mmCIF file of C-alpha atoms in Angstrom:
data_model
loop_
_atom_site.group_PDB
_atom_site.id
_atom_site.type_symbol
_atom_site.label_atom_id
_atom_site.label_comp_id
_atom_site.label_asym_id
_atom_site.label_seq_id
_atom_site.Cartn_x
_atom_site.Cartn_y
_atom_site.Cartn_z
ATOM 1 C CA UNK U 362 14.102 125.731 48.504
ATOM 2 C CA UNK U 363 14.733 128.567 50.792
ATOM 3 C CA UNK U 364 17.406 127.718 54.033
ATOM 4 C CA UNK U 365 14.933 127.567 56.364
ATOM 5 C CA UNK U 366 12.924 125.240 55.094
ATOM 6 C CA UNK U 367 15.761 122.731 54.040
ATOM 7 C CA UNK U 368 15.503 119.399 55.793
ATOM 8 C CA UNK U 369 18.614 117.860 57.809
ATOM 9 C CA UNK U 370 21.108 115.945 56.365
ATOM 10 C CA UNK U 371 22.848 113.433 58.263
ATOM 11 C CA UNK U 372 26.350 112.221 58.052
ATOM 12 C CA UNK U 373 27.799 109.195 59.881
ATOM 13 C CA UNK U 374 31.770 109.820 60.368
ATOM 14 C CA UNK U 375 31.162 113.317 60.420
ATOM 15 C CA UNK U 376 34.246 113.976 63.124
ATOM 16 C CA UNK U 377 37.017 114.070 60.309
ATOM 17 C CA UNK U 378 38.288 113.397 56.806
ATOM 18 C CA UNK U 379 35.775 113.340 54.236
ATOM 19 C CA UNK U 380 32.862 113.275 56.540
ATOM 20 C CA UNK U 381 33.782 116.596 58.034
ATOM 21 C CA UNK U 382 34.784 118.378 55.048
ATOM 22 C CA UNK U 383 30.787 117.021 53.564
ATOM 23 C CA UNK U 384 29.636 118.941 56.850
ATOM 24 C CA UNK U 385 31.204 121.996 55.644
ATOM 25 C CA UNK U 386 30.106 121.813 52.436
ATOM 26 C CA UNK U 387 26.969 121.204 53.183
ATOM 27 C CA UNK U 388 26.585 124.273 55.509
ATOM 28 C CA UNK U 389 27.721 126.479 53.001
ATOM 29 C CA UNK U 390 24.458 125.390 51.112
ATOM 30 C CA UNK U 391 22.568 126.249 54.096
ATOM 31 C CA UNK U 392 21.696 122.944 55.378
ATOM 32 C CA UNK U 393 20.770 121.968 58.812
ATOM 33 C CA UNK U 394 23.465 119.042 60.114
ATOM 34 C CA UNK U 395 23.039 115.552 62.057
ATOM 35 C CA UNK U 396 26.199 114.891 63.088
ATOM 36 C CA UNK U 397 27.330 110.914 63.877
ATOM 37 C CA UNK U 398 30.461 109.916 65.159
ATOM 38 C CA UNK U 399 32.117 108.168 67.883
ATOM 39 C CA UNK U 400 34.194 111.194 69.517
ATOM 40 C CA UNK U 401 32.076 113.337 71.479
ATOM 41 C CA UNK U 402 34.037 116.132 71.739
ATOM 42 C CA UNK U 403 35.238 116.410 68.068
ATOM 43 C CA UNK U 404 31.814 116.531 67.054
ATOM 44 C CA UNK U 405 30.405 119.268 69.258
ATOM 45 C CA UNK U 406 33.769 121.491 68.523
ATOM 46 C CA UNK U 407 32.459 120.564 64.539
ATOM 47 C CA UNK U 408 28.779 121.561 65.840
ATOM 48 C CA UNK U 409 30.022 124.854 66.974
ATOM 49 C CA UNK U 410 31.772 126.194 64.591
ATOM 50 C CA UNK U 411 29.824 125.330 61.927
ATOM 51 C CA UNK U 412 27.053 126.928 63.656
ATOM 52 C CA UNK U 413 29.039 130.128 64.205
ATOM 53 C CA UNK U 414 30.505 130.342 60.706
ATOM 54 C CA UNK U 415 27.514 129.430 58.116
ATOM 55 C CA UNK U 416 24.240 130.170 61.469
ATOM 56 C CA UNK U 417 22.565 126.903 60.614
ATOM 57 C CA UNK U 418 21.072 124.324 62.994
ATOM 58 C CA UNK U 419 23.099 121.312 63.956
ATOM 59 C CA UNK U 420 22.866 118.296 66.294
ATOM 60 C CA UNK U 421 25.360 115.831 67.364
ATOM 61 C CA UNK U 422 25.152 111.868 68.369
ATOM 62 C CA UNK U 423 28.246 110.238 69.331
ATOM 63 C CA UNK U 424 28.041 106.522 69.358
ATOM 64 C CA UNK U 425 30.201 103.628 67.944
ATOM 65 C CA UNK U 426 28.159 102.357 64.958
ATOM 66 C CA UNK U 427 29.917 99.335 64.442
ATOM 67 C CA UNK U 428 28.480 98.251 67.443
ATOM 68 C CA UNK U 429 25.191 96.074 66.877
ATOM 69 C CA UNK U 430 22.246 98.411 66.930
ATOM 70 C CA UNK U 431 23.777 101.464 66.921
ATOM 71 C CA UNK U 432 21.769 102.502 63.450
ATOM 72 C CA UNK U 433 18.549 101.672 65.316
ATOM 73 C CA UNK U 434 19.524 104.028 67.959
ATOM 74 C CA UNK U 435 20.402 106.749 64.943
ATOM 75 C CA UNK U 436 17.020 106.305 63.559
ATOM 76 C CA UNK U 437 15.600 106.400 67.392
ATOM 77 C CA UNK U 438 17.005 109.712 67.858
ATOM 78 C CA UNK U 439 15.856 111.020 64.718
ATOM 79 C CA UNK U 440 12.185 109.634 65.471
ATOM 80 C CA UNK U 441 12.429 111.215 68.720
ATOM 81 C CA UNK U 442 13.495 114.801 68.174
ATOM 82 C CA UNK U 443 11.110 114.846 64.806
ATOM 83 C CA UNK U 444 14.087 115.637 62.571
ATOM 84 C CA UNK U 445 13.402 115.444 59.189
ATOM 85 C CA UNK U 446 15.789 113.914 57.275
ATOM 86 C CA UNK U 447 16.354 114.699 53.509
ATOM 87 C CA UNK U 448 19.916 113.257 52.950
ATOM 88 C CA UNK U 449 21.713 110.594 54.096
ATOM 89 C CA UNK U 450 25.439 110.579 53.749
ATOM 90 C CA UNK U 451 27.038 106.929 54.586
ATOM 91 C CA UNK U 452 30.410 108.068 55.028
ATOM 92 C CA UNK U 453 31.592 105.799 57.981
ATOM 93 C CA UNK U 454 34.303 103.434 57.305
ATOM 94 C CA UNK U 455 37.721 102.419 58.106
ATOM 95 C CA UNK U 456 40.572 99.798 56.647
ATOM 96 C CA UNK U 457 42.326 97.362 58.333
ATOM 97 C CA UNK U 458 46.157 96.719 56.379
ATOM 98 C CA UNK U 459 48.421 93.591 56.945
ATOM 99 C CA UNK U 460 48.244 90.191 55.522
ATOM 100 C CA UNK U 461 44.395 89.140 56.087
ATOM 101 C CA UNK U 462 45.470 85.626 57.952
ATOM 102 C CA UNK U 463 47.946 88.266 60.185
ATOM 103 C CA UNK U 464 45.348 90.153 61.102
ATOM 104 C CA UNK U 465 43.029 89.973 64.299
ATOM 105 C CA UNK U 466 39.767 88.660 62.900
ATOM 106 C CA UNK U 467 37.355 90.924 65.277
ATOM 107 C CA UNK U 468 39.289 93.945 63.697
ATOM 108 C CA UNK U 469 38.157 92.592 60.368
ATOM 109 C CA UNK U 470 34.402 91.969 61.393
ATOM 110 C CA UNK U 471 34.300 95.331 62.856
ATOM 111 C CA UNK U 472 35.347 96.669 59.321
ATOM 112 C CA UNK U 473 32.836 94.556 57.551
ATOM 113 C CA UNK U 474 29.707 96.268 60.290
ATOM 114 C CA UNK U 475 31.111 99.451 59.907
ATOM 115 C CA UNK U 476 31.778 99.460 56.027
ATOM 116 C CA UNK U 477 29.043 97.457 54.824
ATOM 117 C CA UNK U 478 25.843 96.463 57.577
ATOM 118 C CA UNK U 479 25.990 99.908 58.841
ATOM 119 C CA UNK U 480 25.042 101.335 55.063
ATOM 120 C CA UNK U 481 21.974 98.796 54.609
ATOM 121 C CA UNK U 482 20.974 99.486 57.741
ATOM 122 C CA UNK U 483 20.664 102.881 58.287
ATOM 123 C CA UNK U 484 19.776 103.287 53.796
ATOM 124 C CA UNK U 485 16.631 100.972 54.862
ATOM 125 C CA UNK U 486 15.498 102.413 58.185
ATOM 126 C CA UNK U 487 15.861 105.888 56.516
ATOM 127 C CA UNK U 488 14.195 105.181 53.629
ATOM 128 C CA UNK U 489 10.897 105.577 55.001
ATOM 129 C CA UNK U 490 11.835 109.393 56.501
ATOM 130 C CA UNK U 491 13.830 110.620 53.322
ATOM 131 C CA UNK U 492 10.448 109.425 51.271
ATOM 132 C CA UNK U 493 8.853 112.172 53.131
ATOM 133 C CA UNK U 494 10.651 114.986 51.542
ATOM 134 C CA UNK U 495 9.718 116.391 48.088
ATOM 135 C CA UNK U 496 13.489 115.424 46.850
ATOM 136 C CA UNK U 497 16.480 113.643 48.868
ATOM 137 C CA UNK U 498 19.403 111.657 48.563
ATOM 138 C CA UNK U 499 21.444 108.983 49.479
ATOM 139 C CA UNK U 500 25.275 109.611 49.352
ATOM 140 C CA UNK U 501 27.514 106.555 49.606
ATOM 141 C CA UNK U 502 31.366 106.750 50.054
ATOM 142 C CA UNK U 503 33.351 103.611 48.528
ATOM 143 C CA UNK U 504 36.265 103.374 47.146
ATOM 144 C CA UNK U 505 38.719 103.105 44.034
ATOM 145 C CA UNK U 506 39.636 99.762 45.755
ATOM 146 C CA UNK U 507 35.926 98.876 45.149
ATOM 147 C CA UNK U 508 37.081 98.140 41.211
ATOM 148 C CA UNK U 509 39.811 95.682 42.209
ATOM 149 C CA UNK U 510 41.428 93.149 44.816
ATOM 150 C CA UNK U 511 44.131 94.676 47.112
ATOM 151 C CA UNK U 512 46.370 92.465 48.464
ATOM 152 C CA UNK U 513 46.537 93.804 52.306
ATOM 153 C CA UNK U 514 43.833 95.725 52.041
ATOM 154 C CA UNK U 515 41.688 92.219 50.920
ATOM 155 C CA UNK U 516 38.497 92.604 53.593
ATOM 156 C CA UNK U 517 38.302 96.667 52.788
ATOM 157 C CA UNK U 518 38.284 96.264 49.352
ATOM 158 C CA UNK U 519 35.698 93.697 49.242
ATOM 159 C CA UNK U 520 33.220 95.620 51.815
ATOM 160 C CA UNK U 521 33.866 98.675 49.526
ATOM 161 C CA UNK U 522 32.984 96.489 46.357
ATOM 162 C CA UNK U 523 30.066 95.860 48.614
ATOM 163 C CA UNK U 524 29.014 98.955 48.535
ATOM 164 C CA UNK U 525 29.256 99.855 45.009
ATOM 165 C CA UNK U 526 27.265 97.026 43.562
ATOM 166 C CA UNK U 527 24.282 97.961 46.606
ATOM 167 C CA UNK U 528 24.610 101.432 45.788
ATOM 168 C CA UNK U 529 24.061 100.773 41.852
ATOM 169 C CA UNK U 530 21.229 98.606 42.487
ATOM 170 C CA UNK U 531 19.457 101.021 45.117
ATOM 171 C CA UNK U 532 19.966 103.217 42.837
ATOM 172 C CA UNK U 533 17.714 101.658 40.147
ATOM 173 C CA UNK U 534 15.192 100.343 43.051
ATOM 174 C CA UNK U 535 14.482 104.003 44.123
ATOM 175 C CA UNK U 536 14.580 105.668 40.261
ATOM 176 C CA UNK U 537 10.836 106.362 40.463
ATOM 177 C CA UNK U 538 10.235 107.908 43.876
ATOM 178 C CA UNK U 539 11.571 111.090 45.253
ATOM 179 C CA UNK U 540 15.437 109.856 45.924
ATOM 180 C CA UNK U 541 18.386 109.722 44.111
ATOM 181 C CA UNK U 542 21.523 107.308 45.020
ATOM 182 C CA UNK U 543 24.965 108.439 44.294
ATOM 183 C CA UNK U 544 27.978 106.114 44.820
ATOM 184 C CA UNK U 545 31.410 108.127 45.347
ATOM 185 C CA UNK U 546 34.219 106.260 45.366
ATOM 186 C CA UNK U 547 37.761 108.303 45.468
ATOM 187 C CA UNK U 548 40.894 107.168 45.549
ATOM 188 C CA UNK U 549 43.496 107.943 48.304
ATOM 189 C CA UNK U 550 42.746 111.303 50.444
ATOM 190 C CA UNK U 551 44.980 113.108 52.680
ATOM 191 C CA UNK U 552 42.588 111.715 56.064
ATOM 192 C CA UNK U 553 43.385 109.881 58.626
ATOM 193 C CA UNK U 554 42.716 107.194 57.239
ATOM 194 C CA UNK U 555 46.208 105.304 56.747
ATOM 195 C CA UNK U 556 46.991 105.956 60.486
ATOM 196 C CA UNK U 557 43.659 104.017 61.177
ATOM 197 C CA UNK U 558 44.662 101.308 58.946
ATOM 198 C CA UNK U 559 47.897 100.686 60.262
ATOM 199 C CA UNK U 560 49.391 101.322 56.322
ATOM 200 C CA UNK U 561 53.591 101.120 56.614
ATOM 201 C CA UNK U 562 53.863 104.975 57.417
ATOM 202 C CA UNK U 563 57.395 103.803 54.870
ATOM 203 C CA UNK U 564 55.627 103.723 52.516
ATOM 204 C CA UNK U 565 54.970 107.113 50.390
ATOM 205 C CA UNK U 566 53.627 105.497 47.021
ATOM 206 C CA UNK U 567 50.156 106.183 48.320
ATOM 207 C CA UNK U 568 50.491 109.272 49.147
ATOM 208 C CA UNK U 569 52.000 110.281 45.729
ATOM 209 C CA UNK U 570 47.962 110.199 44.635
ATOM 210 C CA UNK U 571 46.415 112.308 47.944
ATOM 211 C CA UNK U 572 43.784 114.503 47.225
ATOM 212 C CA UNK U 573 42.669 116.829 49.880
ATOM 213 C CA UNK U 574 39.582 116.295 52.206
ATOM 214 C CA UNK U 575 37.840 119.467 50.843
ATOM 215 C CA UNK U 576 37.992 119.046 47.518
ATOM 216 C CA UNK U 577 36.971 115.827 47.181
ATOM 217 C CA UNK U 578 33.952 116.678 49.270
ATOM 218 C CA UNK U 579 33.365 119.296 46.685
ATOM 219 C CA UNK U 580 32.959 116.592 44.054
ATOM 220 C CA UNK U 581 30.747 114.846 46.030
ATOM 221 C CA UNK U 582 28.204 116.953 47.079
ATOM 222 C CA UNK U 583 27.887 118.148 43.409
ATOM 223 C CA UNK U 584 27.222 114.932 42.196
ATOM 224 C CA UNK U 585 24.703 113.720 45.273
ATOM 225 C CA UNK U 586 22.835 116.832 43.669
ATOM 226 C CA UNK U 587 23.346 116.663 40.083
ATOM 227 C CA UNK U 588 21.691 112.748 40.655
ATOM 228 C CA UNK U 589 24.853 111.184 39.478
ATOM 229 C CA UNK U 590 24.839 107.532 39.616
ATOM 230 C CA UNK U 591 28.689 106.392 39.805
ATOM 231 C CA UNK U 592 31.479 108.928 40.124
ATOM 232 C CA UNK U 593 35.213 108.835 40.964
ATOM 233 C CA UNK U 594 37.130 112.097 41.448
ATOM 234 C CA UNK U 595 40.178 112.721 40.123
ATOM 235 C CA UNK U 596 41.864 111.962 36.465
ATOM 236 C CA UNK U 597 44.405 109.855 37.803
ATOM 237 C CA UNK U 598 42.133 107.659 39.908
ATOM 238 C CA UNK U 599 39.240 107.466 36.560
ATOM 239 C CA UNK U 600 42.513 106.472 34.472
ATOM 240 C CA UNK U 601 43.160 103.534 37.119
ATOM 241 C CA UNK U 602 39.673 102.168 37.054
ATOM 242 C CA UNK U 603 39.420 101.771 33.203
ATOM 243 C CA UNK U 604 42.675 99.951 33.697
ATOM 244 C CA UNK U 605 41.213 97.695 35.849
ATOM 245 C CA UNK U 606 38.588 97.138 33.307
ATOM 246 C CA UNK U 607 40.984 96.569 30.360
ATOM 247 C CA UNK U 608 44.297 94.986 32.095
ATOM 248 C CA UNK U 609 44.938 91.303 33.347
ATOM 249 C CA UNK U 610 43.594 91.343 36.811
ATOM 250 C CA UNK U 611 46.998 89.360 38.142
ATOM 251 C CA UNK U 612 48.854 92.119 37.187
ATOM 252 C CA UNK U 613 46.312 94.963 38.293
ATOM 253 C CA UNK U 614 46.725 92.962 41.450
ATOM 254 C CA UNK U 615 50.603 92.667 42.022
ATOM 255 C CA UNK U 616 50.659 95.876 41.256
ATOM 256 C CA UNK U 617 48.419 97.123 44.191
ATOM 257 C CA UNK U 618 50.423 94.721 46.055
ATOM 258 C CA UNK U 619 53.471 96.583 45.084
ATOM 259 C CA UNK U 620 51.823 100.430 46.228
ATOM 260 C CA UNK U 621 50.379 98.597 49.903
ATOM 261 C CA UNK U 622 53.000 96.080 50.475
ATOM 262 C CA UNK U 623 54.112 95.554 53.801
#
């Protein structure tokens, strides 16, 4: 498929962290970029640059998604400006750390829209546009926390568990029409993601494990496109999910205590 006649891809949390290193990785490939996320100006400084650097076509909607109809107002704007749409890249999420019965319960809901009704939603209003193109994809982001409880992290790792088991069985829904499902699920990433989370910036056992934003966005474009169903980057982070599959879940558990505690 020559560049010009690539369809858009879309990707929700596109401002930073994974989302924005996708965009760039996605541009090098010569694809045309719908950009979703909630600051304005982060995403039209994204918009411009990548225009200037790789000459594709980009357009940028900043809303709040985990506000209630927000994906209907995605889908709205893609209706309206004809885009056509052949990959979807569900990369919007955030954590909320602390002791769950600590913490404020509309930051937890908020989480659970964002991280888990905001993927159905916009996966099943899309559906119907990506089936339009000869091949597309879905990309999901999880999480290595998707294979186990984490104490402090109890609501994220559930909604990212969430994701994993809709992923796999989207995945097998879709295997006879034109798109493939991928489910990406890394481990911790140098992002601003423990900042959102309000993680103990004390802490550094986390951050022993960082991989970097561009890499891992590497990884996970080349598996959206090599139609790979499940994959976790890193060696480290593989090792830790087959011993979460072998090891006593207590002490899988007090362990992640032990790496997130407060």
């Amino acid at each position: 498929m020559s560049e010009t006649t690539k369809p858009y891809a879309l990707i929700t949390g596109a401002s930073k962290g994974i989302g924005k290193a996708v965009a760039y990785e996605l541009a090098k490939q010569g694809y045309p970029l719908l950009l979703v996320a909630r600051s304005d100006a982060e995403l039209k400084a994204l918009s411009a640059d990548l225009q200037v650097k790789y000459g594709i076509n980009t357009a940028v909607l900043s809303i709040d998604l985990s506000i209630e109809g927000a994906s209907q107002k995605v889908t709205d704007w893609i209706k309206t400006n004809n885009y056509p749409v052949g990959v979807l890249v569900n990369n919007a999420g955030y954590g909320v750390w602390g002791d769950f019965s600590q913490s404020a319960l509309t930051d937890q809901l908020g989480m659970m829209q964002l991280n888990m009704n905001v993927v159905v939603e916009l996966s099943h209003l899309l559906i119907p546009i990506l089936s339009q193109e000869k091949q597309a994809y879905i990309l999901n982001i999880s999480s290595t926390a998707a294979y186990q409880a984490v104490p402090t992290l109890a609501v994220y790792s559930a909604t990212k568990a969430f994701v994993l088991s809709f992923t796999r069985a989207l995945r097998f829904e879709l295997a006879q029409t034109s798109i493939s499902v991928t489910c990406f699920s890394p481990g911790p990433v140098d992002t601003g993601f423990a900042a959102r989370a309000g993680l103990n910036p004390f802490n550094k056992m986390a951050e022993k494990f960082n991989m970097q934003p561009d890499e891992v966005a590497k990884i996970a474009v080349k598996a959206m496109f090599s139609k790979k169903s499940e994959v976790i980057p890193g060696f480290t982070n593989v090792i830790s999910v087959y011993a979460n599959r072998i090891l006593p879940k207590a002490f899988i558990e007090k362990t992640a205590a032990g790496i997130y505690k407060i």
